Coordinates of C-alpha atoms in Angstrom, one line a residue:
Chain A
A812 CA 0.2 0.2 -0.1
Q813 CA 1.1 3.3 -1.0
S814 CA 2.3 5.3 2.2
V815 CA 3.4 8.8 3.1
T816 CA 6.0 8.8 6.3
Q817 CA 7.0 12.4 7.6
P818 CA 8.5 11.4 11.5
D819 CA 8.4 14.9 12.8
I820 CA 5.6 15.8 14.1
H821 CA 7.3 19.2 15.4
I822 CA 9.9 20.9 14.9
T823 CA 11.4 24.4 16.1
V824 CA 13.6 26.4 14.6
S825 CA 15.2 29.7 15.6
E826 CA 14.3 32.9 13.0
G827 CA 17.6 32.6 10.8
A828 CA 18.1 29.2 11.2
S829 CA 18.4 26.4 8.3
L830 CA 15.9 23.8 8.2
E831 CA 14.7 20.2 7.2
L832 CA 11.4 18.5 7.0
R833 CA 11.9 14.4 6.2
C834 CA 9.7 12.7 4.3
N835 CA 9.8 9.1 3.2
Y836 CA 7.2 7.6 0.5
S837 CA 6.5 4.2 0.1
Y838 CA 4.8 3.3 -3.7
G839 CA 4.4 0.6 -6.2
A840 CA 4.2 3.6 -9.0
T841 CA 6.7 5.8 -10.5
P842 CA 6.0 8.5 -8.1
Y843 CA 5.8 12.0 -8.2
L844 CA 6.5 14.0 -5.3
F845 CA 4.9 17.0 -3.7
W846 CA 5.5 19.4 -0.4
Y847 CA 2.2 21.6 0.4
V848 CA 1.8 24.2 3.0
Q849 CA -0.9 25.0 5.5
S850 CA -1.1 28.3 7.4
P851 CA -3.5 28.8 10.3
G852 CA -7.0 28.8 8.7
Q853 CA -5.8 28.3 5.0
G854 CA -6.0 25.5 2.4
L855 CA -3.1 24.0 1.3
Q856 CA -0.7 25.4 -1.1
L857 CA 1.6 24.2 -2.7
L858 CA 5.7 24.8 -2.4
L859 CA 7.6 22.8 -5.1
K860 CA 6.9 19.1 -7.1
Y861 CA 9.1 17.0 -8.3
F862 CA 7.6 14.7 -11.7
S863 CA 11.4 13.8 -13.3
G864 CA 14.6 15.1 -14.1
D865 CA 16.8 16.6 -11.5
T866 CA 16.5 15.5 -8.4
L867 CA 16.6 19.2 -6.8
V868 CA 14.3 20.9 -7.3
Q869 CA 13.4 24.4 -6.4
G870 CA 10.0 25.9 -5.3
I871 CA 8.2 29.2 -3.6
K872 CA 9.3 31.0 -0.3
G873 CA 12.7 29.8 -1.1
F874 CA 12.4 26.2 -0.2
E875 CA 14.1 23.0 -2.1
A876 CA 13.6 19.7 -1.9
E877 CA 15.5 16.7 -3.2
F878 CA 14.6 13.2 -4.8
K879 CA 16.4 10.1 -3.2
R880 CA 15.1 7.2 -4.8
S881 CA 17.7 5.1 -3.4
Q882 CA 16.2 6.6 0.3
S883 CA 12.3 6.9 -0.9
S884 CA 13.2 10.5 0.4
F885 CA 12.2 13.6 -0.6
N886 CA 12.5 16.0 2.3
L887 CA 12.0 19.8 2.3
R888 CA 15.0 22.4 3.0
K889 CA 15.4 26.1 3.8
P890 CA 18.8 27.8 4.5
S891 CA 17.5 30.5 6.8
V892 CA 13.8 30.5 8.1
H893 CA 11.5 33.6 8.5
W894 CA 8.7 33.6 11.5
S895 CA 6.5 33.9 8.7
D896 CA 7.1 30.4 7.8
A897 CA 5.6 29.0 10.4
A898 CA 2.9 26.9 9.5
E899 CA 2.0 22.9 8.9
Y900 CA 3.9 21.3 5.9
F901 CA 2.5 18.2 4.3
C902 CA 4.9 15.7 2.3
A903 CA 2.2 13.7 -0.8
V904 CA 2.8 12.1 -3.0
G905 CA 0.7 10.5 -6.2
A906 CA 1.3 9.6 -10.1
R907 CA -0.6 9.4 -13.2
E908 CA -1.4 5.8 -13.1
Y909 CA -3.4 6.5 -9.9
G910 CA -5.2 9.3 -11.2
N911 CA -3.6 12.0 -9.6
K912 CA -5.0 10.6 -6.2
L913 CA -2.8 11.6 -3.3
V914 CA -1.2 10.3 -0.7
F915 CA -0.3 12.5 2.2
G916 CA 1.9 11.9 5.2
A917 CA 0.3 13.2 8.8
G918 CA 2.4 16.8 8.5
T919 CA 4.7 18.6 10.6
I920 CA 3.9 22.0 12.6
L921 CA 6.9 24.2 12.6
R922 CA 7.4 26.2 14.9
V923 CA 9.6 29.3 14.7
K924 CA 11.3 31.5 17.6
S925 CA 12.5 34.3 18.0
Chain B
D492 CA -12.2 35.4 -6.3
A493 CA -10.7 32.4 -5.1
D494 CA -10.4 29.2 -8.5
V495 CA -11.8 26.3 -6.1
T496 CA -15.0 27.5 -3.6
Q497 CA -16.0 26.1 -0.7
T498 CA -19.3 26.5 1.3
P499 CA -19.9 26.5 3.8
R500 CA -16.8 27.5 5.5
N501 CA -17.6 26.6 9.6
R502 CA -20.9 24.5 10.3
I503 CA -21.5 23.1 13.3
T504 CA -24.4 20.5 13.3
K505 CA -25.8 17.8 15.7
T506 CA -25.5 14.4 15.7
G507 CA -27.6 12.8 13.1
K508 CA -28.7 16.0 11.0
R509 CA -27.8 15.7 7.5
I510 CA -25.0 17.9 6.2
M511 CA -24.2 19.2 2.4
L512 CA -20.5 20.2 2.1
E513 CA -20.6 21.8 -1.4
C514 CA -17.6 22.4 -3.5
S515 CA -17.7 24.6 -7.2
Q516 CA -14.4 25.5 -9.6
T517 CA -13.8 27.7 -12.3
K518 CA -10.0 26.0 -13.3
G519 CA -12.3 24.0 -15.7
H520 CA -10.5 20.9 -14.3
D521 CA -12.3 17.6 -15.1
R522 CA -11.0 15.8 -11.7
M523 CA -12.4 16.5 -8.4
Y524 CA -11.7 15.4 -5.0
W525 CA -13.0 15.2 -1.6
Y526 CA -10.4 15.3 1.3
R527 CA -11.2 15.3 5.0
Q528 CA -7.8 16.3 8.0
D529 CA -7.7 15.4 11.0
P530 CA -4.5 16.4 13.5
G531 CA -2.2 13.8 13.4
L532 CA -3.4 11.8 10.3
G533 CA -2.8 14.2 7.2
L534 CA -5.1 14.4 4.4
R535 CA -7.6 11.0 3.7
L536 CA -9.2 10.8 0.2
I537 CA -12.9 10.5 1.2
Y538 CA -14.4 10.5 -2.9
Y539 CA -13.2 11.4 -6.3
S540 CA -14.4 12.0 -9.5
F541 CA -13.0 12.0 -13.3
D542 CA -15.9 13.8 -15.1
V543 CA -19.4 14.0 -14.1
K544 CA -20.4 9.9 -14.7
D545 CA -16.9 8.7 -12.7
I546 CA -17.4 8.8 -8.7
N547 CA -15.4 6.5 -7.0
K548 CA -14.7 5.7 -3.3
G549 CA -11.9 6.6 -1.4
E550 CA -10.2 5.4 1.4
I551 CA -12.5 6.7 4.0
S552 CA -16.2 6.8 1.9
D553 CA -18.2 4.7 4.9
G554 CA -20.7 7.0 6.3
Y555 CA -20.1 9.4 3.5
S556 CA -21.5 10.3 0.0
V557 CA -21.2 12.5 -3.4
S558 CA -22.8 13.9 -6.2
R559 CA -21.2 15.2 -8.8
Q560 CA -23.9 18.1 -10.5
A561 CA -21.4 18.9 -12.6
Q562 CA -18.2 19.5 -14.0
A563 CA -17.9 22.5 -11.9
K564 CA -19.7 20.9 -9.0
F565 CA -18.7 18.6 -6.4
S566 CA -20.4 17.9 -3.1
L567 CA -20.3 15.7 -0.8
S568 CA -23.1 14.7 1.9
L569 CA -23.1 13.3 5.5
E570 CA -26.2 11.5 5.5
S571 CA -26.8 11.3 9.8
A572 CA -23.9 13.1 11.1
I573 CA -22.1 11.9 13.6
P574 CA -19.5 13.2 16.3
N575 CA -16.2 11.0 14.8
Q576 CA -17.1 12.8 11.6
T577 CA -16.0 16.0 13.1
A578 CA -12.9 17.6 10.5
L579 CA -11.4 20.0 8.3
Y580 CA -13.1 18.7 4.9
F581 CA -11.2 19.7 1.4
C582 CA -12.4 19.9 -2.2
A583 CA -9.5 19.6 -4.7
T584 CA -9.2 19.6 -8.0
S585 CA -6.7 18.4 -11.4
G586 CA -6.6 19.1 -14.6
T587 CA -5.9 16.3 -17.2
R588 CA -4.8 18.9 -20.1
P589 CA -2.2 18.9 -18.9
N590 CA -1.8 16.3 -16.2
T591 CA 0.7 18.1 -13.9
G592 CA -0.5 15.8 -10.8
E593 CA -0.9 19.2 -8.7
L594 CA -3.7 19.4 -6.6
F595 CA -5.8 22.9 -6.1
F596 CA -7.4 22.6 -3.0
G597 CA -10.0 25.3 -2.0
E598 CA -10.2 27.0 1.0
G599 CA -11.7 24.4 3.5
S600 CA -15.3 23.7 5.4
R601 CA -14.7 23.2 8.8
L602 CA -17.3 20.9 10.5
T603 CA -18.6 20.0 14.0
V604 CA -20.7 17.4 15.1
L605 CA -22.1 17.6 18.8

């Protein structure tokens, strides 16, 4: 069965510090991978996506993620966190073969301390 | 105006009542989805529809039904609401021309069942 694991439920970082959010997946088809962000009271906004090609993908708001097939991982990174990055982050996996139905991880809540 | 609009945004109801959540989209997408979000569980797929005549159950369809009234409209119904259906519900769409795999989300409908 398809699954996505985000091992960290909560992460707290200081403003200006670097960030890495972990995501591991198990998926039978050739996956494409997403990171979404949800600010309090808001819907989900796409940060970045990986379909194929270069395994390091750039997204909005200075985020990037690296696809590592050998580790079944798609970790999200940001070199310097801003207070406005505090939100919940979701990793998701899907495939065209499965009709774009995305399977989501449980989410990681990011807190930023000043 | 939002491309994917959900109504109502907030609803409090009582056990046993019938509830309908509505979703409309202006993106011209063929595919529509209903997800529910629970803390610590991420988003789980309830139902999805690839076109007006195509309705499919998702991971957690028990206790729910849907109607695809038109390409742009997809409603979720709870025939007899129960407290464990208290959650944040999201409608999403995706396109096939081109098929980018990305889901576009509404802002969510928060349902509380007392």
